[in-house]
Tab-separated table of C-alpha atoms in Angstrom:
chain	number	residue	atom	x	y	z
A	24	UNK	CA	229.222	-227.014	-118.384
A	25	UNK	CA	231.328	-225.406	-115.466
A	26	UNK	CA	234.472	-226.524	-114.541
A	27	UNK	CA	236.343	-225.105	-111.600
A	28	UNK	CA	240.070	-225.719	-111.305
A	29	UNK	CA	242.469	-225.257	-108.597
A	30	UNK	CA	246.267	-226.465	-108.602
A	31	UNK	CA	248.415	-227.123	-107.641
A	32	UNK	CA	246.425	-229.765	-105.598
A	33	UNK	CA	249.079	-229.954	-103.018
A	34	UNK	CA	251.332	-227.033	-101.200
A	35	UNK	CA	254.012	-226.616	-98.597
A	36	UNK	CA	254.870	-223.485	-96.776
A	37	UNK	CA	257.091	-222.887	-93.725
A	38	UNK	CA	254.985	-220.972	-90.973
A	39	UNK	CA	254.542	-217.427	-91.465
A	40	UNK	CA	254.561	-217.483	-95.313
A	41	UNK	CA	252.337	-214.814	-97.094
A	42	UNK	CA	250.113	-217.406	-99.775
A	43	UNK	CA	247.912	-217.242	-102.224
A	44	UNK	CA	245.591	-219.841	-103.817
A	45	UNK	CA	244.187	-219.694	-107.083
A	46	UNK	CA	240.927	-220.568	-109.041
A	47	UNK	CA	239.402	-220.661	-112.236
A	48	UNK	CA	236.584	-221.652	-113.881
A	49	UNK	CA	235.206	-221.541	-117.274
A	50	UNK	CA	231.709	-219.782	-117.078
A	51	UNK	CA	231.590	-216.338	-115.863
A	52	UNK	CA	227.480	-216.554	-115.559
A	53	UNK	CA	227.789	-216.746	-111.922
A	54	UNK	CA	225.698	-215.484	-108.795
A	55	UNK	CA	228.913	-215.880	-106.382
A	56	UNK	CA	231.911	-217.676	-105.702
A	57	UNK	CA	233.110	-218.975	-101.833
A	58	UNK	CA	236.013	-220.231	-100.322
A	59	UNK	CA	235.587	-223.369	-98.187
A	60	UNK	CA	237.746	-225.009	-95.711
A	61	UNK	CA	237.527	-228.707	-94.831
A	62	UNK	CA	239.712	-230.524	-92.299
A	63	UNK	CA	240.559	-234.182	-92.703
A	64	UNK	CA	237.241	-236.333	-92.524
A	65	UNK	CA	235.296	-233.384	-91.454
A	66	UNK	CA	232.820	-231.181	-93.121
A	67	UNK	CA	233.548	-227.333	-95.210
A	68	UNK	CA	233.366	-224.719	-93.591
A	69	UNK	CA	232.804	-221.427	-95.280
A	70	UNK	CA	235.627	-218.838	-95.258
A	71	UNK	CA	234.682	-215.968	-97.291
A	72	UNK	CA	231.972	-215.337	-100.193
A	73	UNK	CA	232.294	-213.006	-103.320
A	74	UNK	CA	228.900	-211.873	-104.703
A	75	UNK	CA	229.503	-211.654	-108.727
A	76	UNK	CA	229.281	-208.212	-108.141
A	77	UNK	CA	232.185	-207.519	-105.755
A	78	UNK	CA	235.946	-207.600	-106.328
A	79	UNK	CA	236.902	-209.155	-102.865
A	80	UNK	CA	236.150	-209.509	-99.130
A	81	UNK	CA	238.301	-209.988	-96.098
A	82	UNK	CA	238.112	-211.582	-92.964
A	83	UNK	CA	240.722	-211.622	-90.570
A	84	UNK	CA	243.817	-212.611	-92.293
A	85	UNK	CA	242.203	-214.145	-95.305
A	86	UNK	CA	241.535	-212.000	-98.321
A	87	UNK	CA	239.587	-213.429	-101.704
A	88	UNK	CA	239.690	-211.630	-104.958
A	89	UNK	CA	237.357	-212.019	-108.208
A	90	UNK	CA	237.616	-211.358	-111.501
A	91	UNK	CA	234.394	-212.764	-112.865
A	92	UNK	CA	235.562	-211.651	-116.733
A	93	UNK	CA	238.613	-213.576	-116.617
A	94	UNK	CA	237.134	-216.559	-114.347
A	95	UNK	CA	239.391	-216.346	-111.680
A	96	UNK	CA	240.365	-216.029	-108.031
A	97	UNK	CA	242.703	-215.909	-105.214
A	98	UNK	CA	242.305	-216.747	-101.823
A	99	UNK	CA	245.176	-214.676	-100.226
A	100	UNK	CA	246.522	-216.118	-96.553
A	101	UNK	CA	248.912	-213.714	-94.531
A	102	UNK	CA	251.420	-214.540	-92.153
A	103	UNK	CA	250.148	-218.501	-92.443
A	104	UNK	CA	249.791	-220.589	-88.920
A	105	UNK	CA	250.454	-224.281	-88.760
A	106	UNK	CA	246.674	-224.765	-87.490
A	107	UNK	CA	245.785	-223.306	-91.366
A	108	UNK	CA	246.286	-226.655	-92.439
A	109	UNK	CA	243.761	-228.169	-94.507
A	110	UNK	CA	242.105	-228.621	-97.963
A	111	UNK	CA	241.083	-225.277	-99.866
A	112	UNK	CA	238.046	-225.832	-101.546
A	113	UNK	CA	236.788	-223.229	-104.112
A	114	UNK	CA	233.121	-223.272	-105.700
A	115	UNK	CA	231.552	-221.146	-108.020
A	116	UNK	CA	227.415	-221.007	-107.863
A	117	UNK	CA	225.882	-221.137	-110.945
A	118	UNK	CA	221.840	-221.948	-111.909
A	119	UNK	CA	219.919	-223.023	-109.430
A	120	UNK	CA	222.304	-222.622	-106.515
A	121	UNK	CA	224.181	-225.341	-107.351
A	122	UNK	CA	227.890	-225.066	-106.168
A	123	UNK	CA	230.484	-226.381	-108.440
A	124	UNK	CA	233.648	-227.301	-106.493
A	125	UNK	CA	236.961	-227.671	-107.091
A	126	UNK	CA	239.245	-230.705	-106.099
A	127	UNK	CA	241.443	-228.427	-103.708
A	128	UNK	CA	244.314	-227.583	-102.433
A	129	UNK	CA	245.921	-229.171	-99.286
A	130	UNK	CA	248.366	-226.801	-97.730
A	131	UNK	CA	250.289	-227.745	-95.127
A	132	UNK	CA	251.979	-224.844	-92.797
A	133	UNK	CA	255.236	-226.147	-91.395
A	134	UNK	CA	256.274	-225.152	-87.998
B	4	UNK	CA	221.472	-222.830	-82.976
B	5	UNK	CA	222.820	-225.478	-83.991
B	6	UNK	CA	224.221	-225.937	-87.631
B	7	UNK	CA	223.104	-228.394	-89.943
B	8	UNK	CA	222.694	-232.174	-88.927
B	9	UNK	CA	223.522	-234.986	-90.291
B	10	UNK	CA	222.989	-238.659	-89.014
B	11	UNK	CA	224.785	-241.100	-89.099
B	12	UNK	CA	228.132	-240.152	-89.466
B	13	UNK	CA	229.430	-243.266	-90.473
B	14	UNK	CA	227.195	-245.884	-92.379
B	15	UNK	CA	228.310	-249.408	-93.069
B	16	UNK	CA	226.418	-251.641	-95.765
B	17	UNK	CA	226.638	-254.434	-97.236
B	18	UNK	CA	225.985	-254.556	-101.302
B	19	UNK	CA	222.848	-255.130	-102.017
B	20	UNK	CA	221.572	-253.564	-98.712
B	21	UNK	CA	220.007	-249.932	-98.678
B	22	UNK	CA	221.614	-246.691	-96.721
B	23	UNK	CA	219.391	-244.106	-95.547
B	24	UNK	CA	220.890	-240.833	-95.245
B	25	UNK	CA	219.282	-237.741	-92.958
B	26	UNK	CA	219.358	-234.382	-93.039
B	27	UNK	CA	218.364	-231.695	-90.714
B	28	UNK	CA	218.647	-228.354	-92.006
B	29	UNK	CA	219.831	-225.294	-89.696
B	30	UNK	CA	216.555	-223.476	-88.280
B	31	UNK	CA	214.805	-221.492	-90.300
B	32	UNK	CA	216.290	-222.908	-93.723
B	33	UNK	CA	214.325	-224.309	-96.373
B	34	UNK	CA	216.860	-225.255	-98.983
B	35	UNK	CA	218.690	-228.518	-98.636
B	36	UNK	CA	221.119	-229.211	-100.904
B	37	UNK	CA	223.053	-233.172	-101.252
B	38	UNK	CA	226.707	-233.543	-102.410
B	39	UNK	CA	228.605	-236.173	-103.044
B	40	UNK	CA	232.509	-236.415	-102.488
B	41	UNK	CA	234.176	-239.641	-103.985
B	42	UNK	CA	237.974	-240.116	-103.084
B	43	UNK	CA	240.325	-238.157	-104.716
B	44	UNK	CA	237.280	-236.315	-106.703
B	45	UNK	CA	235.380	-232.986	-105.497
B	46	UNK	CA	232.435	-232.452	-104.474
B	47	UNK	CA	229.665	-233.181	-107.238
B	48	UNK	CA	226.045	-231.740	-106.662
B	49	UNK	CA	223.247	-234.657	-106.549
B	50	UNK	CA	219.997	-232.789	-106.118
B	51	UNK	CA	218.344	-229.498	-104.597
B	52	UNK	CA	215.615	-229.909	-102.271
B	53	UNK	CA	212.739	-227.518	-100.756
B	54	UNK	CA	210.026	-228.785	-98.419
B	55	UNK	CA	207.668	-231.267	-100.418
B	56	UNK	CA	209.668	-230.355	-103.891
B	57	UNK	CA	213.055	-231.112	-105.294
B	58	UNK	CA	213.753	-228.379	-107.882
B	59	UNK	CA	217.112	-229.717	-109.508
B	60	UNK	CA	217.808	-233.336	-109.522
B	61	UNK	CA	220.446	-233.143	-112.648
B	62	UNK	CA	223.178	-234.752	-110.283
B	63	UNK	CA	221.440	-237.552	-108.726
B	64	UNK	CA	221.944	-241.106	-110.365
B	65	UNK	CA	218.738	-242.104	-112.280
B	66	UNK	CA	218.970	-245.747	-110.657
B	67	UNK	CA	218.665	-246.463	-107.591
B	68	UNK	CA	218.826	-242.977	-105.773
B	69	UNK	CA	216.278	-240.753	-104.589
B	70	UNK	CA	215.819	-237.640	-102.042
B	71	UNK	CA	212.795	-236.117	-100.261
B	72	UNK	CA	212.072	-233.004	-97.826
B	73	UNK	CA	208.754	-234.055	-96.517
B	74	UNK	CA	207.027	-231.073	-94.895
B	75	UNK	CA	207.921	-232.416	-91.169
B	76	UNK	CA	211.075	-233.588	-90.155
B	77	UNK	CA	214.139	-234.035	-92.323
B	78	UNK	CA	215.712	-234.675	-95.815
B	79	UNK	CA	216.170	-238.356	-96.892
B	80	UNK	CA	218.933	-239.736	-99.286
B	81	UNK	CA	218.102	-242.591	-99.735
B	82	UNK	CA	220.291	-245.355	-101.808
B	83	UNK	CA	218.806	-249.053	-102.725
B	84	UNK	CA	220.778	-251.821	-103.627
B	85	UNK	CA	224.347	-250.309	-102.808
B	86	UNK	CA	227.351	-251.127	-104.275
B	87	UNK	CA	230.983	-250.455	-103.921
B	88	UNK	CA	231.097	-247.481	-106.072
B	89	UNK	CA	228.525	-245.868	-103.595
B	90	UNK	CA	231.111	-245.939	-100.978
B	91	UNK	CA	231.560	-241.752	-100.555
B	92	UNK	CA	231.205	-238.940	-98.322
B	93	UNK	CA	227.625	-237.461	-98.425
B	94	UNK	CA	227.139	-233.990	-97.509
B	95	UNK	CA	224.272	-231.782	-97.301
B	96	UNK	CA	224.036	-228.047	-97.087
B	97	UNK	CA	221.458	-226.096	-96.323
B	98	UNK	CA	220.299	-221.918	-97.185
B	99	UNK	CA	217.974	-219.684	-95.846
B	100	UNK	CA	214.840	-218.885	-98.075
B	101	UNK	CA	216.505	-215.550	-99.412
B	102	UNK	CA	217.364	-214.068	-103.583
B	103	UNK	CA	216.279	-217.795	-104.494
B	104	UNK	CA	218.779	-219.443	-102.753
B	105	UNK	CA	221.866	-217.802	-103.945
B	106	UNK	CA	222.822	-217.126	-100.039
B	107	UNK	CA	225.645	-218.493	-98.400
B	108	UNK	CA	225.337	-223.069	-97.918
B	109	UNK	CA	226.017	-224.366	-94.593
B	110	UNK	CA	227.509	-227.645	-94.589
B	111	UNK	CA	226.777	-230.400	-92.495
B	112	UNK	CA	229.811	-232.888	-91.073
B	113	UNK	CA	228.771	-235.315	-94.047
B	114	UNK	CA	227.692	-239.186	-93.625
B	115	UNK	CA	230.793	-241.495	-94.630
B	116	UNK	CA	229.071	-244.499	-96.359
B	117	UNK	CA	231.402	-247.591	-96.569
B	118	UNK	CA	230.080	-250.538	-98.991
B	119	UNK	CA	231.313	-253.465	-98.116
């Protein structure tokens, strides 16, 4: 059974802090692995998605890495903003395009 | 064109009652996918949906839940005889009909279901 895990679950940065945010998970059989956003009572948004295939993407300040052998990845943020605030969700598809997530990681960005 | 849709936002029922959930997937997407987001837990898949066929229901309750994707109009979660442990953010995601579904989900804003 997959298990994805992120932690810490919580993290505070003062504004323009470089960050990353890690992820495992215990399978490597995937098809890809995404980084979500979600803001407080809202729905994810997707940031970035890995095909098992690739080592990383980028887009705009964001950079995710994968290393499918070892089950892990990083979600890098540069020069973080106060509106980057919000819960980090990974989630790793497996069979039948079913995501498994993580529980998160809330940053907060201080000003 | 508009993302996915989901009504209502909120949804307030009594135990006992039944909450009907809807779904409209983005145009052009077939897949609909249901999660389920209890507090302080992640998101846990319930069930995979195409039109007229659910193809993984390995997350959904075996009491009292169900889901369709009728042919017209949108995907129903539907939950009988709620209780308090029901009480949960419902989200549904939808992909378009591409490498079996392995393309990128696109979340709706979730219904918030409050058993009272």
């Amino acid at each position: 059974k997959q298990e994805v895990t992120q932690i810490p679950a919580a993290l505070s940065v003062p504004e323009g802090e470089n960050l990353v945010l890690n992820c495992s998970f215990t399978d490597s059989a995937i098809y890809n692995l995404q980084w979500f956003r979600q803001d407080p009572g809202k729905g994810l948004t997707s940031l970035l998605l890995i095909q098992s295939s690739q080592r990383e993407q980028t887009s705009g300040r964001l950079n995710a890495s994968l290393d499918k052998s070892s089950g892990r990845s990083t979600l890098y943020i540069a020069a973080s903003q106060p509106g980057d605030s919000a819960t980090y969700l990974c989630a790793v598809t497996g069979a039948n395009s079913k995501l498994t997530f993580g529980k998160g990681i809330t940053l907060s960005v201080r000003p | 064109n508009a993302g996915v849709m989901q009504n209502p936002r909120h949804l307030v029922r009594r135990r006992g009652q039944e909450a009907r959930l809807r779904c409209s997937p983005m145009k052009g997407h077939s897949h609909v996918y249901w999660y389920r987001q209890l507090p302080e837990e992640g998101l846990k898949f319930m069930v995979y949906l195409q039109k007229e066929n659910i193809i993984d229901e390995s997350g959904m309750p075996k009491e009292r839940f169900s889901a369709e994707f009728p042919k017209e109009g949108p995907s129903i979660l539907r939950i009988q005889q709620v209780v308090r442990g029901d009480s949960a953010a419902y989200f549904c995601a939808s992909s378009p009909p591409l490498a079996g579904g392995l393309d990128t989900q696109y979340f709706g804003p979730g219904t918030r279901l409050t058993v009272l």
